[in-house]
Coordinates of C-alpha atoms in Angstrom, one line a residue:
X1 CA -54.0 -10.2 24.5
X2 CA -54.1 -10.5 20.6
X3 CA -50.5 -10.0 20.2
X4 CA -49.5 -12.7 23.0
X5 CA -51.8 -15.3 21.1
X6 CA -50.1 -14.8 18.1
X7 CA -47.2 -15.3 19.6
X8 CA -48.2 -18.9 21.4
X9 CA -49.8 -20.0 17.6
X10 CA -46.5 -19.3 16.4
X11 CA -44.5 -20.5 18.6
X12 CA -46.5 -24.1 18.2
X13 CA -46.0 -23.2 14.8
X14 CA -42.4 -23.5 14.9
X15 CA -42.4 -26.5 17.1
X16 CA -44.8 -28.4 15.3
X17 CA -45.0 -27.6 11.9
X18 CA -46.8 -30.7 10.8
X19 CA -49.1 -31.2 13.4
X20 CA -50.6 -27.5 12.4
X21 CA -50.8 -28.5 8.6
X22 CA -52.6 -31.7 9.6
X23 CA -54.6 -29.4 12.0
X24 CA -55.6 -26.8 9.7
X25 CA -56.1 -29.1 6.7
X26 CA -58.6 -30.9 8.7
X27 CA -60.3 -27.2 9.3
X28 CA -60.9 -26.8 5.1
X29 CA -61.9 -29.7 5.0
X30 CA -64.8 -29.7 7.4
X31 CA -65.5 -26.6 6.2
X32 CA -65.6 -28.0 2.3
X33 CA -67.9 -30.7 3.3
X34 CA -70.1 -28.4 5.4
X35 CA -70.9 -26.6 2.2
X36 CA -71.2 -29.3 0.0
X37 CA -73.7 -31.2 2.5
X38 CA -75.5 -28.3 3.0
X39 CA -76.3 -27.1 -0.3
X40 CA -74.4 -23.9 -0.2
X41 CA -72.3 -24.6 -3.5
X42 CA -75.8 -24.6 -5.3
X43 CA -75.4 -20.1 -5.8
X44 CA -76.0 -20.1 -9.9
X45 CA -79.6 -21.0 -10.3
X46 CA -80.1 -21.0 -14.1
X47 CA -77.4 -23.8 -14.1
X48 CA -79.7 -26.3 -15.5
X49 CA -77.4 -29.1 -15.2
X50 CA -76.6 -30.2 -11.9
X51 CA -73.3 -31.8 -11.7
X52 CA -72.9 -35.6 -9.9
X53 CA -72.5 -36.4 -6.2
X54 CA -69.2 -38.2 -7.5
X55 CA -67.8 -35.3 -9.1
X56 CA -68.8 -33.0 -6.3
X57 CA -66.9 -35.1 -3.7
X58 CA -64.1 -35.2 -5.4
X59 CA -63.6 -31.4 -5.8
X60 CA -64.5 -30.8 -2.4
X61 CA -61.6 -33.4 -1.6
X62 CA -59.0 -31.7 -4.5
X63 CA -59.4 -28.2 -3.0
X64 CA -59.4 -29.0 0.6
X65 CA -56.8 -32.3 0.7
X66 CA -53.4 -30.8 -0.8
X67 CA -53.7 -27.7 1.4
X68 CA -51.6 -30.2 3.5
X69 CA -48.6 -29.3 1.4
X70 CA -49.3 -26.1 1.0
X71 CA -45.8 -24.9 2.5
X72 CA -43.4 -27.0 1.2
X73 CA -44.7 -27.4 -2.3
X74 CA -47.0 -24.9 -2.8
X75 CA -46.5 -24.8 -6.8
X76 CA -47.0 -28.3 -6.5
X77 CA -50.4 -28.0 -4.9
X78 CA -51.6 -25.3 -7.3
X79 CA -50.7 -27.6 -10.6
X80 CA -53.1 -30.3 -8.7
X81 CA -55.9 -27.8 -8.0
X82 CA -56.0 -25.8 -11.2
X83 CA -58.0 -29.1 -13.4
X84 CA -60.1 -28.8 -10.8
X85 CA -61.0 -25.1 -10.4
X86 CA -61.4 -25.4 -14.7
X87 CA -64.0 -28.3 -13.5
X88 CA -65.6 -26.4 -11.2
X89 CA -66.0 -23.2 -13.4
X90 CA -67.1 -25.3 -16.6
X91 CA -69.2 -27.2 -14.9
X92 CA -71.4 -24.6 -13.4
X93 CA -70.7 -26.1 -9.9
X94 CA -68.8 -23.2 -8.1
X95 CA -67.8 -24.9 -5.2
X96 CA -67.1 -22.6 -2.0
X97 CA -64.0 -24.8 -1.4
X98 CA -62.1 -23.1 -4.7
X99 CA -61.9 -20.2 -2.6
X100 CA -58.4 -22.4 -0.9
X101 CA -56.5 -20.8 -4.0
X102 CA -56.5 -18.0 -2.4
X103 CA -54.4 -19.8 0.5
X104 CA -52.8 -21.7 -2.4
X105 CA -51.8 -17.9 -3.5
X106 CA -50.2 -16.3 -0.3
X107 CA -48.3 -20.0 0.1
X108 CA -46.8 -19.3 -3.2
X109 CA -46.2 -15.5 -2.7
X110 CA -44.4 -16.5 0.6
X111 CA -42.1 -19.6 0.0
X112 CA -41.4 -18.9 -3.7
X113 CA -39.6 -16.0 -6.3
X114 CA -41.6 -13.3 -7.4
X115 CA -41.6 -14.8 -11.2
X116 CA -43.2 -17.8 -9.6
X117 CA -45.9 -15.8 -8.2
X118 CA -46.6 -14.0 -11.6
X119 CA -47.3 -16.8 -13.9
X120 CA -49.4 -18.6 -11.0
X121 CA -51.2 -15.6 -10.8
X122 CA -51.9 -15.8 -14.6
X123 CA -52.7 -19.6 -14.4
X124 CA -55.0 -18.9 -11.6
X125 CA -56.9 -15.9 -13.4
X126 CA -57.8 -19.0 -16.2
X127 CA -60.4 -20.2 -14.3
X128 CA -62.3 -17.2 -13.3
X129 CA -62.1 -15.8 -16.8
X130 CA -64.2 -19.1 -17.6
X131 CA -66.5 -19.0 -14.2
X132 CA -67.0 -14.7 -15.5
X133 CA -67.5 -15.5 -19.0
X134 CA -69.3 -19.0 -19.3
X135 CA -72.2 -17.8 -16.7
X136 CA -72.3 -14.2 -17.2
X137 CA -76.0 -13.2 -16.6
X138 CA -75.7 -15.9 -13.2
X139 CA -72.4 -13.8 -11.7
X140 CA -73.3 -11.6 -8.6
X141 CA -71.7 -8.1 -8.4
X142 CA -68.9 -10.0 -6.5
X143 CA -68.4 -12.5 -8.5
X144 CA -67.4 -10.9 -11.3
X145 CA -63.7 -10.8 -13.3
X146 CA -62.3 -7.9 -11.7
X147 CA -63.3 -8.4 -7.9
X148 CA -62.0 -12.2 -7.8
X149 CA -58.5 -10.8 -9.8
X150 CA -58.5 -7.9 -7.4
X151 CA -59.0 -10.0 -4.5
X152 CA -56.3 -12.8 -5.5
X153 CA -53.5 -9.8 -6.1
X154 CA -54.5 -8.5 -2.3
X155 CA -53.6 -11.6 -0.8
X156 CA -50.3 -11.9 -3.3
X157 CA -49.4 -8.7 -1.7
X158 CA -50.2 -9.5 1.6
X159 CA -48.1 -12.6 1.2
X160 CA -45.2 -10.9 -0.2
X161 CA -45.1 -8.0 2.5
X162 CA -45.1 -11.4 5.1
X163 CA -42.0 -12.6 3.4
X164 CA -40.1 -9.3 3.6
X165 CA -40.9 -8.8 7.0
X166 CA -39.7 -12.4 7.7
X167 CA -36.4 -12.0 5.5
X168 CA -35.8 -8.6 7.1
X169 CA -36.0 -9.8 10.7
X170 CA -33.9 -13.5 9.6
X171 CA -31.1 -10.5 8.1
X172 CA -31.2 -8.8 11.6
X173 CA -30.5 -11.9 13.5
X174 CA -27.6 -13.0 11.1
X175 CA -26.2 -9.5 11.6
X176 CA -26.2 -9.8 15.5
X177 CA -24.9 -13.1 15.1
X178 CA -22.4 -11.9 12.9
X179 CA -21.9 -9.5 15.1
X180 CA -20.9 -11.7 17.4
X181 CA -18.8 -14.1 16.1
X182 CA -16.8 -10.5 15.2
X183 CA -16.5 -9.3 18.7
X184 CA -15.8 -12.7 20.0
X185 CA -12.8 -12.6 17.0
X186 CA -11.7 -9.3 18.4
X187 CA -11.5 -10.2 21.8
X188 CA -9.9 -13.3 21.3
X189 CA -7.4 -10.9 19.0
X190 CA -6.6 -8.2 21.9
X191 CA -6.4 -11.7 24.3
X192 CA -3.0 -12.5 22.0
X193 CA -1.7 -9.5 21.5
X194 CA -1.8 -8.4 25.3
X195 CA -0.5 -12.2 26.3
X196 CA 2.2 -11.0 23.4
X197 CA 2.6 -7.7 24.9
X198 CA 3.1 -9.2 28.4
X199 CA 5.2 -11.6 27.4
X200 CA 7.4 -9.3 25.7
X201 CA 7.9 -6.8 28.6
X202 CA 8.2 -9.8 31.4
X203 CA 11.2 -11.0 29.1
X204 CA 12.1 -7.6 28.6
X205 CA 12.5 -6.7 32.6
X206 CA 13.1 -9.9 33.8
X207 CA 15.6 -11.3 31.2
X208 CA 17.6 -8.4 31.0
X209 CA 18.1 -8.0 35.0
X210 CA 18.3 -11.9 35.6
X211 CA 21.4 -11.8 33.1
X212 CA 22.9 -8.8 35.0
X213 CA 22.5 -10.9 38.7
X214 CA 24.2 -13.6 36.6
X215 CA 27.5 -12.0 35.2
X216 CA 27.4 -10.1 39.0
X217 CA 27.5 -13.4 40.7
X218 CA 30.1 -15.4 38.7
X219 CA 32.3 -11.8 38.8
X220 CA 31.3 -12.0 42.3
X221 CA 32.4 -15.8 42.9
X222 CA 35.7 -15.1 40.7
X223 CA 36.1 -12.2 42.9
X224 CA 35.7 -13.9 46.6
X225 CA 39.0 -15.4 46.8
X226 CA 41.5 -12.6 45.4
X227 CA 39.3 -9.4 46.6
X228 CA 36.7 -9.7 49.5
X229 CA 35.9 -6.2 48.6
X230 CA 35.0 -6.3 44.6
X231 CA 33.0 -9.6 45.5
X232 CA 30.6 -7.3 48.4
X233 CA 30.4 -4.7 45.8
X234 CA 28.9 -7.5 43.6
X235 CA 27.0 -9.0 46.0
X236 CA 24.8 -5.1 46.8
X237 CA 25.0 -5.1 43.2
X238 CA 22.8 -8.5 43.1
X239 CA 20.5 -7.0 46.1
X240 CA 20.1 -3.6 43.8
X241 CA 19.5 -5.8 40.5
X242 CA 16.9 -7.8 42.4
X243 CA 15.1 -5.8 44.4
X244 CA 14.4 -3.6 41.1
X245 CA 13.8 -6.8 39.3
X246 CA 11.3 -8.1 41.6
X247 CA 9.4 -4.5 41.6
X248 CA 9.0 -4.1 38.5
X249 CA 7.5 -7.7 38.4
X250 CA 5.3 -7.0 40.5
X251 CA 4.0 -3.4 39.6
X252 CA 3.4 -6.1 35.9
X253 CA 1.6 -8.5 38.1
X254 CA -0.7 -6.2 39.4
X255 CA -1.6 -4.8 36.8
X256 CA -2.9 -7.6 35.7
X257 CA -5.4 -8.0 38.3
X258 CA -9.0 -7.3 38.2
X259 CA -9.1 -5.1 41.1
X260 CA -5.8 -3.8 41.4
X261 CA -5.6 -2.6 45.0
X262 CA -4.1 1.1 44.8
X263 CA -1.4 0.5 42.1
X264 CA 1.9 2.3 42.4
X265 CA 2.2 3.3 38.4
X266 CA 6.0 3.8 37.4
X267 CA 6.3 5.2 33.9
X268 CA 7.7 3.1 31.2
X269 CA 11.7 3.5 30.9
X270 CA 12.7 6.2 28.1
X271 CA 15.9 7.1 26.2
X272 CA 16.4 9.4 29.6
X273 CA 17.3 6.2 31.2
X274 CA 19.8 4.5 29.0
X275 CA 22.6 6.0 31.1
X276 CA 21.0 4.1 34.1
X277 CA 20.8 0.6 31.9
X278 CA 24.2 1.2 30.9
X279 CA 25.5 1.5 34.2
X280 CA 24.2 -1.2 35.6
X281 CA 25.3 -3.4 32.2
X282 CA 28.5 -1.9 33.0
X283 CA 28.6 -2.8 36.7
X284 CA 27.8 -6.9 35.2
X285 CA 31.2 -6.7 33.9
X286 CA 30.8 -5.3 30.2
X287 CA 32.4 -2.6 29.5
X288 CA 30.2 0.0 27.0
X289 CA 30.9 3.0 25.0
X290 CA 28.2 4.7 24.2
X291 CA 28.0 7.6 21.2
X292 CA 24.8 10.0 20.9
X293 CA 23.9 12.7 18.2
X294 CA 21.4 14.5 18.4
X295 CA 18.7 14.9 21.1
X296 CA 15.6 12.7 22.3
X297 CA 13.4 15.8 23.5
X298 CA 11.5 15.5 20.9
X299 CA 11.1 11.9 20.6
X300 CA 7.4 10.3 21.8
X301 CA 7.1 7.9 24.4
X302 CA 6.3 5.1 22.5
X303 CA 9.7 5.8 20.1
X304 CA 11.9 6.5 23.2
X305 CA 10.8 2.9 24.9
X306 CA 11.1 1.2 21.5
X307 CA 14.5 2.1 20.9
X308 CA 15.1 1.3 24.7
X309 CA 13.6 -2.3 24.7
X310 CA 16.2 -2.6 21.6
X311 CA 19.2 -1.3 23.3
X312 CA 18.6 -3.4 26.6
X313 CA 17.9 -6.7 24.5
X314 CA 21.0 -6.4 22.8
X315 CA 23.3 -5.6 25.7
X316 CA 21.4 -8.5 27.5
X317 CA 22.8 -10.8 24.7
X318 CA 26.4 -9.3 24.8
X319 CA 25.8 -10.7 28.5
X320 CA 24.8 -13.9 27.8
X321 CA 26.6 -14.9 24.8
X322 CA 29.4 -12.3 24.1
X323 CA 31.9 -14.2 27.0
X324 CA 34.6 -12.5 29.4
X325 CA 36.4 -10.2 27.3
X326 CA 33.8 -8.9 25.3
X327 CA 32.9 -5.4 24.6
X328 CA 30.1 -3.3 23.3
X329 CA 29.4 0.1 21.3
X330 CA 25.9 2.2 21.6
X331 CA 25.5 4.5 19.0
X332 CA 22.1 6.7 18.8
X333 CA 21.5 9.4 16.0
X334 CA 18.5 11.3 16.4
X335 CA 17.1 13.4 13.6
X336 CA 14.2 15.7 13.1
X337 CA 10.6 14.6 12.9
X338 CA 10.9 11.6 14.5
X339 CA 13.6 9.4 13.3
X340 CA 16.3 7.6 15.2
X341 CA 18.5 5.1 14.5
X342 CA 20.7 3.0 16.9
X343 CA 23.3 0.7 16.1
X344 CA 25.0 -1.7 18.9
X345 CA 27.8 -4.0 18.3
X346 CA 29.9 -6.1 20.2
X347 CA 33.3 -8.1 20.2
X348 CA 32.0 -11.3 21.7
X349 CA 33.1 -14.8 20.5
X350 CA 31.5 -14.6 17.0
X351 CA 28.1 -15.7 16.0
X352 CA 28.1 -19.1 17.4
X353 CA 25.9 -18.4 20.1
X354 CA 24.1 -15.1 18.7
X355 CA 23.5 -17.4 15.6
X356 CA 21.8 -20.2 17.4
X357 CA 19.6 -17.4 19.1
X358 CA 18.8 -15.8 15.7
X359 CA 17.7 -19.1 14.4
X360 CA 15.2 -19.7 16.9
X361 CA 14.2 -16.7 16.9
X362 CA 13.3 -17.2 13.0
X363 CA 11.6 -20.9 13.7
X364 CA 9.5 -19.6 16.8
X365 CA 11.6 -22.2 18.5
X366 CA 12.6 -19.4 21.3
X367 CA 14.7 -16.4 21.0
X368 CA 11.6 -14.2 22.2
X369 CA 14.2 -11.4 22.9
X370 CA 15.1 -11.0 19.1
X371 CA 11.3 -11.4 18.1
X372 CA 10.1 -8.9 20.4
X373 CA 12.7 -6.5 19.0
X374 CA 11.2 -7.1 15.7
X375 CA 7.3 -6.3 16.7
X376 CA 8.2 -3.5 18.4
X377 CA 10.4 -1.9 15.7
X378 CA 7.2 -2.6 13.3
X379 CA 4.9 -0.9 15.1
X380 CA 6.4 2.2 14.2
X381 CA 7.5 0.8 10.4
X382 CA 10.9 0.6 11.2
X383 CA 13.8 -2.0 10.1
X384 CA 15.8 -4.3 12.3
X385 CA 18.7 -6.0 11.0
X386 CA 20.8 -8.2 13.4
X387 CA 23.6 -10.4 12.7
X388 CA 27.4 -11.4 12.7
X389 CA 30.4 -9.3 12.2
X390 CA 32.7 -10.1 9.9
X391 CA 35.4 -10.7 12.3
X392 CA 33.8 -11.2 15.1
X393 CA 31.2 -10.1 17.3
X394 CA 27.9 -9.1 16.6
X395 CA 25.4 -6.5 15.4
X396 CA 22.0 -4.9 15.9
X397 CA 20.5 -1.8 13.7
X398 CA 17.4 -0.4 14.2
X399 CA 16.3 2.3 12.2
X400 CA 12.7 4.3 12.8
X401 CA 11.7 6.4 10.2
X402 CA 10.3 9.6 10.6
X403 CA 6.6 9.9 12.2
X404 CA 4.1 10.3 9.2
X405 CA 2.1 13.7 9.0
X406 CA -1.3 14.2 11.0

């Protein structure tokens, strides 16, 4: 019951900060006027001298007023009270209402630095050295140096342990909200990269057989008139091309669901199935010679699809930009612990075309094919150089080095 009270006096706190000062301002000062009325400030009886109504009134009014302020210039406040708790203990008065430097204290010891709080310590400690020493045969047993100093440092402590409760909890909530903002980041990071990755394996799959269909069907069309029987082989071709095409898509697609209904997962291609790319390259009308040293066994998955993605790409371009009568060359050297390197080259028209591709591919103008080759060879902190012959024709060189030890 305490605790959710707290909580509601906070929470109107928070919502109406001024309101409460006014609120509790208006509390010390009732109070401060009580005691003055009343006769209660009247506690040091050999006093002879009894100080003026005015002057009363107006330290009742000093030590009860500013507390209004007390948050947001608490420093401020004490400056204004401190003439008047010198008054108060010179005089012989001892108002009840100097007891408010006590609030005046935990206000400082909350909103302010530590060396703030030392030296207004010290300026407060003035006046009761000269309400203990002026009246010293008048001071009760707890009224006396010690108990007031002891009793002002408890409330500087209780005001400090506030503070670093408060800044503790404010440093928990910028954490989670740091937090946050740094998971948001991250997700918004994997978002890219797997729009990236996507992007790069739809190209991949769908480029690659899209430019086979293509060279089938204009061998095909070539083909109709002089031999009805190359042009069906080209036409089952297309049917083959596409019908793998169009699974794979879709085995992509749905993975991409959120409830992927029973998903038929195909493995990713590997170096196993660069005779089965080739083939069909070959069956689109470019004729390949391919070279290999050294075996793959070895090779991890990720490698083997790498240099895969590679070999298709550039074959796919032979297709598109190489022309009629071009050829191409596949040579892969595997070597222990990892490495590989794979070289493919072509004697298409020249770098016309593969040039124009290279270029967008450098001002993120297109060319996805050449960029893709390029993230994918650096995941693995390889090198991929790609450009003309000298001659003619074209070139691509990937090179992974060896896996680094575990």
């Amino acid at each position: 019951m305490t605790h959710r009270l707290t909580q509601r006096v906070r929470a109107f706190d928070r919502l109406h900060p001024l309101l409460w000062d006014i609120l509790l301002t208006g509390f010390f000062v009732t109070a401060a006027f009580g005691d003055f009325l009343s006769g209660g400030w009247r506690n040091i009886d050999a006093n002879p001298d009894v100080p003026p109504t005015w002057l009363l009134t107006m330290l009742t009014l000093g030590f009860s007023v500013p507390l209004l302020w007390r948050r947001t210039r608490p420093v401020t406040v004490l400056l204004v009270m401190l003439p008047l708790a010198l008054t108060n203990a010179w005089t012989g008065a001892d108002l009840q209402a100097s007891l408010t430097l006590l609030v005046v204290t935990y206000n400082i010891a909350v909103h302010t630095r530590l060396r703030t709080l030392l030296w207004s310590y010290a300026l407060i400690l003035v006046p009761i050295t000269v309400d203990s020493f002026r009246y010293p045969a008048e001071q009760g047993a707890d009224q006396t140096f010690f108990p007031q100093a002891t009793r002002l440092a408890m409330v500087a402590i209780v005001g400090i342990s506030y503070r670093t409760r408060q800044e503790y909890l404010a440093s928990l909530v910028e954490r989670a909200r740091q937090l946050e903002v740094e998971r948001d980041q991250q997700a918004q990071l994997a978002t890219a990269a797997e729009r990236a990755r996507i992007a790069r394996e739809m190209h991949d799959i769908i480029g690659h057989n899209l430019s086979v269909i293509t060279s089938l069907a204009d061998g095909g069309s070539y083909a109709a008139a002089r031999n009805p029987e190359r042009a069906a082989q080209a036409l089952t071709a297309i049917g083959t091309t596409s019908r793998q095409a169009l699974g794979e898509l879709r085995r992509l697609l749905d993975v991409l669901r959120a409830d992927p209904p029973g998903i038929e997962m195909a493995p990713q291609p590997s170096l196993i199935d660069l005779d089965h790319l080739i083939d069909g390259v070959r069956s689109a009308g470019l004729p390949v010679r391919t070279t290999l040293h050294g075996h793959a066994t070895a090779l991890p998955p990720g490698r083997q699809l790498t240099v895969y993605r590679v070999i298709q790409e550039a074959l796919t371009n032979t297709l598109k930009h190489g022309g009629p009568d071009a050829t191409s060359t596949v040579v892969v050297s595997y070597a222990d612990g990892g490495a590989v390197t794979a070289t493919v080259t072509d004697t298409g028209r020249g770098s016309t075309d593969h040039d124009a591709t290279a270029t967008a591919a450098g001002t993120g103008t297109g060319g996805r094919g050449l960029t893709g080759m390029r993230e994918r060879t650096a995941l693995y902190g390889g090198t991929l150089e790609s450009g003309p012959l000298p001659d003619h024709g074209w070139r691509v060189h990937l090179h992974l080095p060896e896996e680094p030890p575990q």
